[in-house]
Tab-separated table of C-alpha atoms in Angstrom:
chain	number	residue	atom	x	y	z
A	201	MET	CA	-17.814	-32.601	-12.894
A	202	ALA	CA	-16.999	-30.569	-9.768
A	203	SER	CA	-14.568	-31.940	-7.292
A	204	GLU	CA	-14.264	-31.049	-3.563
A	205	LEU	CA	-11.309	-31.651	-1.252
A	206	ARG	CA	-11.913	-31.346	2.483
A	207	VAL	CA	-9.313	-31.717	5.209
A	208	ASP	CA	-8.956	-31.091	8.888
A	209	ARG	CA	-5.385	-30.100	8.942
A	210	ILE	CA	-2.729	-28.778	6.252
A	211	VAL	CA	0.928	-29.641	7.125
A	212	PRO	CA	3.905	-28.733	4.643
A	213	VAL	CA	5.754	-31.877	3.226
A	214	ASN	CA	8.812	-31.412	5.524
A	215	GLY	CA	6.664	-30.787	8.675
A	216	VAL	CA	5.743	-27.490	10.289
A	217	PRO	CA	8.710	-25.360	10.707
A	218	THR	CA	9.725	-24.318	14.194
A	219	GLY	CA	7.969	-21.308	15.385
A	220	GLY	CA	5.884	-21.264	12.436
A	221	ALA	CA	2.679	-22.885	11.230
A	222	GLY	CA	1.106	-24.908	8.355
A	223	GLY	CA	-1.346	-23.978	5.589
A	224	VAL	CA	-4.135	-21.511	5.560
A	225	ILE	CA	-7.361	-22.901	6.792
A	226	GLN	CA	-9.515	-19.692	6.744
A	227	VAL	CA	-9.553	-16.023	6.269
A	228	VAL	CA	-11.698	-13.146	7.534
A	229	SER	CA	-11.051	-9.581	6.495
A	230	THR	CA	-12.738	-6.314	7.144
A	231	TYR	CA	-12.355	-3.425	4.956
A	232	ASP	CA	-13.245	-0.200	6.987
A	233	THR	CA	-13.883	3.230	5.186
A	234	ASP	CA	-15.558	4.852	8.240
A	235	HIS	CA	-14.023	8.260	9.200
A	236	ILE	CA	-12.964	9.385	12.690
A	237	ARG	CA	-11.798	13.089	12.195
A	238	SER	CA	-10.266	15.229	14.565
A	239	SER	CA	-10.314	13.110	17.700
A	240	THR	CA	-8.646	14.492	20.750
A	241	SER	CA	-9.217	11.365	22.986
A	242	THR	CA	-6.350	10.510	25.293
A	243	SER	CA	-8.261	7.374	26.187
A	244	TYR	CA	-8.551	4.493	23.668
A	245	VAL	CA	-11.535	4.903	21.281
A	246	ASP	CA	-12.843	1.957	19.120
A	247	ILE	CA	-11.767	2.006	15.216
A	248	MET	CA	-12.536	-1.250	13.787
A	249	GLU	CA	-12.812	-5.101	14.641
A	250	ALA	CA	-12.974	-8.718	12.971
A	251	THR	CA	-14.094	-11.865	14.468
A	252	ILE	CA	-12.752	-15.429	13.494
A	253	THR	CA	-13.588	-18.995	15.101
A	254	PRO	CA	-10.542	-21.283	14.824
A	255	THR	CA	-11.448	-24.774	13.779
A	256	THR	CA	-8.660	-26.435	15.977
A	257	SER	CA	-7.406	-25.344	19.515
A	258	ASP	CA	-3.692	-25.542	18.139
A	259	SER	CA	-4.427	-23.267	15.156
A	260	LYS	CA	-2.555	-19.815	15.049
A	261	ILE	CA	-4.193	-16.805	13.900
A	262	LEU	CA	-2.181	-14.448	11.809
A	263	VAL	CA	-3.345	-10.929	12.648
A	264	THR	CA	-2.644	-8.231	9.894
A	265	VAL	CA	-3.718	-4.665	10.751
A	266	THR	CA	-3.321	-1.769	8.366
A	267	LEU	CA	-4.456	1.572	9.929
A	268	SER	CA	-4.680	4.937	7.850
A	269	VAL	CA	-3.944	7.707	10.260
A	270	SER	CA	-3.637	11.439	10.043
A	271	LYS	CA	-1.898	13.409	12.862
A	272	ALA	CA	-1.436	17.009	13.793
A	273	ASN	CA	1.790	18.490	14.634
A	274	ASN	CA	4.678	16.158	16.587
A	275	HIS	CA	2.540	14.217	19.070
A	276	SER	CA	2.063	10.395	18.949
A	277	PHE	CA	-0.975	8.531	17.845
A	278	LEU	CA	-1.004	5.119	19.995
A	279	GLY	CA	-2.911	2.197	18.688
A	280	ARG	CA	-3.349	-1.295	20.053
A	281	VAL	CA	-5.121	-4.444	19.283
A	282	LEU	CA	-7.445	-6.397	21.823
A	283	ARG	CA	-8.372	-9.937	21.803
A	284	ASN	CA	-12.078	-10.607	23.294
A	285	GLY	CA	-11.683	-7.379	25.141
A	286	SER	CA	-8.110	-7.607	26.545
A	287	VAL	CA	-5.023	-6.031	25.434
A	288	PHE	CA	-2.235	-8.531	24.326
A	289	ALA	CA	1.185	-8.652	22.375
A	290	GLY	CA	2.608	-5.285	21.610
A	291	GLY	CA	5.660	-3.365	23.157
A	292	ASN	CA	6.916	-4.316	26.446
A	293	SER	CA	8.688	-2.004	28.741
A	294	ALA	CA	9.969	-4.653	30.792
A	295	ALA	CA	11.843	-6.102	27.998
A	296	THR	CA	14.114	-3.115	27.753
A	297	ASN	CA	17.218	-2.105	29.634
A	298	SER	CA	15.809	1.184	30.640
A	299	THR	CA	14.540	1.553	34.242
A	300	ASP	CA	13.416	5.355	34.257
A	301	GLN	CA	10.571	5.267	31.831
A	302	ALA	CA	7.469	5.553	33.939
A	303	ASN	CA	5.365	7.031	31.153
A	304	TRP	CA	5.643	4.276	28.842
A	305	GLU	CA	2.564	2.370	27.901
A	306	ASP	CA	2.889	-1.574	27.163
A	307	ASN	CA	0.815	-3.476	24.322
A	308	VAL	CA	1.282	-0.500	21.986
A	309	TRP	CA	1.063	-1.955	18.274
A	310	PHE	CA	1.317	1.459	16.508
A	311	ASN	CA	3.284	4.582	17.882
A	312	ILE	CA	2.976	7.096	15.026
A	313	ARG	CA	4.687	10.172	15.796
A	314	ASN	CA	4.802	12.403	12.553
A	315	SER	CA	3.874	15.864	11.396
A	316	VAL	CA	2.096	14.542	8.288
A	317	TYR	CA	-1.325	15.899	7.878
A	318	SER	CA	-2.469	13.499	5.173
A	319	ALA	CA	-3.852	9.831	5.886
A	320	VAL	CA	-0.927	7.610	5.941
A	321	GLN	CA	-1.295	3.788	6.002
A	322	TYR	CA	0.720	1.698	8.642
A	323	THR	CA	0.774	-2.035	8.775
A	324	THR	CA	1.793	-4.592	11.222
A	325	HIS	CA	1.599	-8.350	11.645
A	326	TYR	CA	1.429	-10.716	14.612
A	327	LEU	CA	1.147	-14.496	14.874
A	328	ASP	CA	-1.291	-15.285	17.619
A	329	SER	CA	-1.523	-18.568	19.476
A	330	PRO	CA	-4.973	-18.301	21.185
A	331	ALA	CA	-5.411	-22.116	22.079
A	332	THR	CA	-9.100	-22.056	21.532
A	333	THR	CA	-11.914	-22.928	19.394
A	334	SER	CA	-14.155	-20.365	20.509
A	335	ALA	CA	-14.835	-17.088	18.503
A	336	LEU	CA	-11.995	-14.406	18.785
A	337	THR	CA	-12.846	-10.808	18.103
A	338	TYR	CA	-9.879	-8.788	17.469
A	339	LYS	CA	-10.456	-4.995	18.046
A	340	VAL	CA	-8.327	-1.960	17.204
A	341	GLN	CA	-8.182	1.079	19.263
A	342	GLY	CA	-6.302	4.291	19.242
A	343	LYS	CA	-5.855	7.526	20.966
A	344	THR	CA	-3.527	10.697	20.989
A	345	SER	CA	-0.755	11.427	23.315
A	346	ALA	CA	-1.680	14.761	23.883
A	347	SER	CA	-5.439	16.223	24.034
A	348	SER	CA	-4.250	19.332	22.331
A	349	GLU	CA	-3.267	17.339	19.371
A	350	ASN	CA	-5.983	15.478	17.256
A	351	PHE	CA	-5.663	12.543	15.135
A	352	ALA	CA	-7.891	11.165	12.327
A	353	VAL	CA	-8.579	7.464	10.687
A	354	ASN	CA	-9.067	7.214	6.959
A	355	VAL	CA	-9.093	10.995	6.157
A	356	PRO	CA	-6.712	13.875	6.792
A	357	GLN	CA	-7.373	15.330	10.409
A	358	THR	CA	-8.210	18.582	8.811
A	359	GLU	CA	-10.702	18.616	5.957
A	360	VAL	CA	-9.194	19.867	2.572
A	361	ASP	CA	-10.665	20.186	-0.726
A	362	ASN	CA	-7.539	18.727	-2.582
A	363	VAL	CA	-6.259	15.547	-3.966
A	364	TYR	CA	-4.163	15.029	-0.691
A	365	GLY	CA	-7.382	15.166	1.200
A	366	SER	CA	-8.865	12.132	-0.563
A	367	PRO	CA	-10.279	9.556	1.895
A	368	THR	CA	-8.392	5.986	2.454
A	369	PHE	CA	-9.254	2.778	4.271
A	370	SER	CA	-8.038	0.600	6.947
A	371	ASN	CA	-8.289	-3.149	7.234
A	372	ILE	CA	-8.035	-6.056	9.680
A	373	THR	CA	-7.279	-9.491	8.105
A	374	LEU	CA	-7.307	-12.550	10.213
A	375	MET	CA	-5.889	-15.797	8.887
A	376	GLU	CA	-6.220	-19.153	10.604
A	377	VAL	CA	-3.102	-21.331	10.132
A	378	SER	CA	-2.824	-24.828	11.162
A	379	GLY	CA	-0.420	-25.424	14.079
C-alpha cells in the first residue's frame, strides 16, 4: 500500500533559525550545455534561466548558480542574476568605504578575472526573500569588461582539439524553502 504525506509548511522541531528558513518545499533545476563561444559583448547577454512559483508568500528561494566560464587574457567576465527582469542582490559599491570608484558596477554576482583559457566552473548561492506567490524567473547574464577580450560559456573561448577543450555545463537550481 502506498502512503502519501501532504503538508503546507515544514518547520524544524526547534523552530526556524534566525535569518534562516525551514524545510525544502520544491526544487527546480536547469542543466545548460548550450555554448557561447568568443563573445566580446560589453553589454549583458542572456546565458540561461529558470522559473519557480512559490507556494506561500513568506517562502524563501535559495538560488544556486554554477557558471562554466572561459576567459581570454586578464580581463573580467562579469555575471549577474535578474529576478523577473530586474537586477537584485550581488555586490554593492555603496557598502564599501571607498569613494573614488566611479567605474564599479553594482549587482555583480561573478567577477571572474583570470588568464585560464579552459572552461572553469564557478558557483555562488543567494537566499532570496521575494514575498510573492507569483512565478519568478531567475535569468543569468554575462559580459566582458573589454571588447578586445572575449569570453565563452561551457567551452574554452578558443576551440582546441585536446582533452582540456572538452565541453562542460552550467546550472541554476532554485529551492523553495518554508519561511
